[in-house]
mmCIF file of C-alpha atoms in Angstrom:
data_model
loop_
_atom_site.group_PDB
_atom_site.id
_atom_site.type_symbol
_atom_site.label_atom_id
_atom_site.label_comp_id
_atom_site.label_asym_id
_atom_site.label_seq_id
_atom_site.Cartn_x
_atom_site.Cartn_y
_atom_site.Cartn_z
ATOM 1 C CA MET A 14 23.717 23.092 -65.328
ATOM 2 C CA GLU A 15 19.971 23.252 -65.598
ATOM 3 C CA ASP A 16 19.827 19.454 -65.370
ATOM 4 C CA ALA A 17 21.988 19.530 -62.264
ATOM 5 C CA LEU A 18 19.684 22.130 -60.729
ATOM 6 C CA LYS A 19 16.623 20.043 -61.572
ATOM 7 C CA MET A 20 18.348 17.014 -60.090
ATOM 8 C CA VAL A 21 19.159 18.876 -56.846
ATOM 9 C CA ILE A 22 15.550 20.129 -56.636
ATOM 10 C CA SER A 23 14.266 16.607 -57.295
ATOM 11 C CA ILE A 24 16.550 15.154 -54.616
ATOM 12 C CA ASP A 25 15.445 17.893 -52.225
ATOM 13 C CA GLN A 26 11.775 17.145 -52.936
ATOM 14 C CA LYS A 27 12.358 13.423 -52.431
ATOM 15 C CA ALA A 28 14.193 14.141 -49.186
ATOM 16 C CA ASP A 29 11.269 16.307 -48.039
ATOM 17 C CA GLU A 30 8.828 13.534 -49.007
ATOM 18 C CA ILE A 31 10.913 10.940 -47.155
ATOM 19 C CA MET A 32 11.044 13.207 -44.090
ATOM 20 C CA LYS A 33 7.273 13.709 -44.265
ATOM 21 C CA GLN A 34 6.657 9.967 -44.585
ATOM 22 C CA THR A 35 9.088 9.276 -41.756
ATOM 23 C CA GLN A 36 7.337 11.800 -39.520
ATOM 24 C CA GLU A 37 3.943 10.292 -40.370
ATOM 25 C CA TYR A 38 5.266 6.798 -39.700
ATOM 26 C CA LEU A 39 6.788 7.880 -36.384
ATOM 27 C CA GLY A 40 3.553 9.597 -35.365
ATOM 28 C CA LYS A 41 1.555 6.493 -36.259
ATOM 29 C CA ARG A 42 3.982 4.208 -34.388
ATOM 30 C CA GLU A 43 3.934 6.529 -31.385
ATOM 31 C CA LYS A 44 0.127 6.296 -31.238
ATOM 32 C CA GLU A 45 0.265 2.500 -31.605
ATOM 33 C CA ILE A 46 2.864 2.245 -28.860
ATOM 34 C CA LYS A 47 0.849 4.498 -26.550
ATOM 35 C CA ILE A 48 -2.219 2.314 -27.142
ATOM 36 C CA LYS A 49 -0.179 -0.815 -26.369
ATOM 37 C CA ILE A 50 1.294 0.781 -23.249
ATOM 38 C CA ASP A 51 -2.171 1.807 -22.041
ATOM 39 C CA ALA A 52 -3.451 -1.726 -22.682
ATOM 40 C CA MET A 53 -0.479 -3.190 -20.822
ATOM 41 C CA LYS A 54 -1.037 -0.807 -17.898
ATOM 42 C CA ALA A 55 -4.703 -1.820 -17.744
ATOM 43 C CA GLU A 56 -3.770 -5.507 -17.897
ATOM 44 C CA ILE A 57 -1.178 -5.075 -15.151
ATOM 45 C CA MET A 58 -3.659 -3.182 -12.980
ATOM 46 C CA ASP A 59 -6.297 -5.884 -13.481
ATOM 47 C CA LYS A 60 -3.784 -8.627 -12.731
ATOM 48 C CA THR A 61 -2.454 -6.783 -9.691
ATOM 49 C CA GLU A 62 -5.973 -6.190 -8.419
ATOM 50 C CA SER A 63 -6.832 -9.846 -8.970
ATOM 51 C CA GLU A 64 -3.672 -11.034 -7.220
ATOM 52 C CA ALA A 65 -4.263 -8.621 -4.332
ATOM 53 C CA LYS A 66 -7.832 -9.915 -3.948
ATOM 54 C CA GLU A 67 -6.597 -13.518 -3.977
ATOM 55 C CA LEU A 68 -3.988 -12.683 -1.342
ATOM 56 C CA TYR A 69 -6.562 -10.799 0.751
ATOM 57 C CA ASP A 70 -9.047 -13.683 0.500
ATOM 58 C CA SER A 71 -6.311 -16.140 1.458
ATOM 59 C CA ILE A 72 -5.292 -14.080 4.494
ATOM 60 C CA VAL A 73 -8.908 -13.616 5.598
ATOM 61 C CA SER A 74 -9.614 -17.323 5.140
ATOM 62 C CA GLU A 75 -6.556 -18.253 7.188
ATOM 63 C CA ALA A 76 -7.520 -15.760 9.900
ATOM 64 C CA GLU A 77 -11.050 -17.200 9.993
ATOM 65 C CA ARG A 78 -9.629 -20.727 10.368
ATOM 66 C CA ASP A 79 -7.329 -19.525 13.147
ATOM 67 C CA ALA A 80 -10.230 -17.762 14.873
ATOM 68 C CA LYS A 81 -12.352 -20.920 14.640
ATOM 69 C CA ASP A 82 -9.494 -23.010 16.060
ATOM 70 C CA ILE A 83 -9.049 -20.546 18.923
ATOM 71 C CA GLU A 84 -12.796 -20.528 19.557
ATOM 72 C CA GLU A 85 -12.914 -24.337 19.637
ATOM 73 C CA GLN A 86 -9.868 -24.530 21.910
ATOM 74 C CA THR A 87 -11.345 -21.889 24.217
ATOM 75 C CA ALA A 88 -14.680 -23.735 24.375
ATOM 76 C CA LYS A 89 -12.824 -26.953 25.213
ATOM 77 C CA GLU A 90 -10.785 -25.231 27.940
ATOM 78 C CA CYS A 91 -13.927 -23.594 29.348
ATOM 79 C CA GLY A 92 -15.602 -27.003 29.433
ATOM 80 C CA ASN A 93 -12.626 -28.470 31.296
ATOM 81 C CA ILE A 94 -12.583 -25.588 33.776
ATOM 82 C CA GLU A 95 -16.335 -25.881 34.315
ATOM 83 C CA SER A 96 -16.000 -29.630 34.854
ATOM 84 C CA GLN A 97 -13.233 -29.076 37.405
ATOM 85 C CA PHE A 98 -15.290 -26.360 39.086
ATOM 86 C CA ILE A 99 -18.280 -28.690 39.421
ATOM 87 C CA LYS A 100 -16.073 -31.337 41.049
ATOM 88 C CA VAL A 101 -14.506 -28.827 43.447
ATOM 89 C CA LYS A 102 -17.833 -27.076 44.120
ATOM 90 C CA ASP A 103 -19.423 -30.205 45.563
ATOM 91 C CA LYS A 104 -16.400 -30.885 47.782
ATOM 92 C CA LEU A 105 -16.215 -27.248 48.918
ATOM 93 C CA GLY A 106 -19.938 -27.196 49.613
ATOM 94 C CA LYS A 107 -19.718 -30.315 51.777
ATOM 95 C CA LYS A 108 -16.590 -29.038 53.549
ATOM 96 C CA LEU A 109 -18.150 -25.624 54.171
ATOM 97 C CA PHE A 110 -21.381 -27.217 55.414
ATOM 98 C CA SER A 111 -19.493 -29.515 57.786
ATOM 99 C CA GLN A 112 -17.397 -26.609 59.141
ATOM 100 C CA ILE A 113 -20.449 -24.417 59.699
ATOM 101 C CA PHE A 114 -22.363 -27.089 61.592
ATOM 102 C CA LYS A 115 -19.521 -28.510 63.698
#
C-alpha cells in the first residue's frame, strides 16, 4: 500500500510538473504570437500607408495632367476667340466709321 501511495504521489507530482511546463510553454507561445501579431500589424500599416501614398500620388498626378490639358485647351480656345475678335473688330470698326460719317 505504501508503494501505491508513493506511486500516486509521484504521478501527482509529475502531473503538476507537466501542468507547470504546459503553462510556461503556453505563456511563452502567447508572447511569441503577440510579438508576431504586432509585427504583422506594423507591416500591414506600413504597406497600407505605402499603397495609400502611391494611390494618392497617382490621383494627384492624373489631376495635374488633366489640369494641364484643360489649361492648354483653354489657351487654344482663347487664342481662337482672340483671332476671331481681331478679324471682326476691324470689320466692325470700318462699318461703324462708315455709318458715323455717312
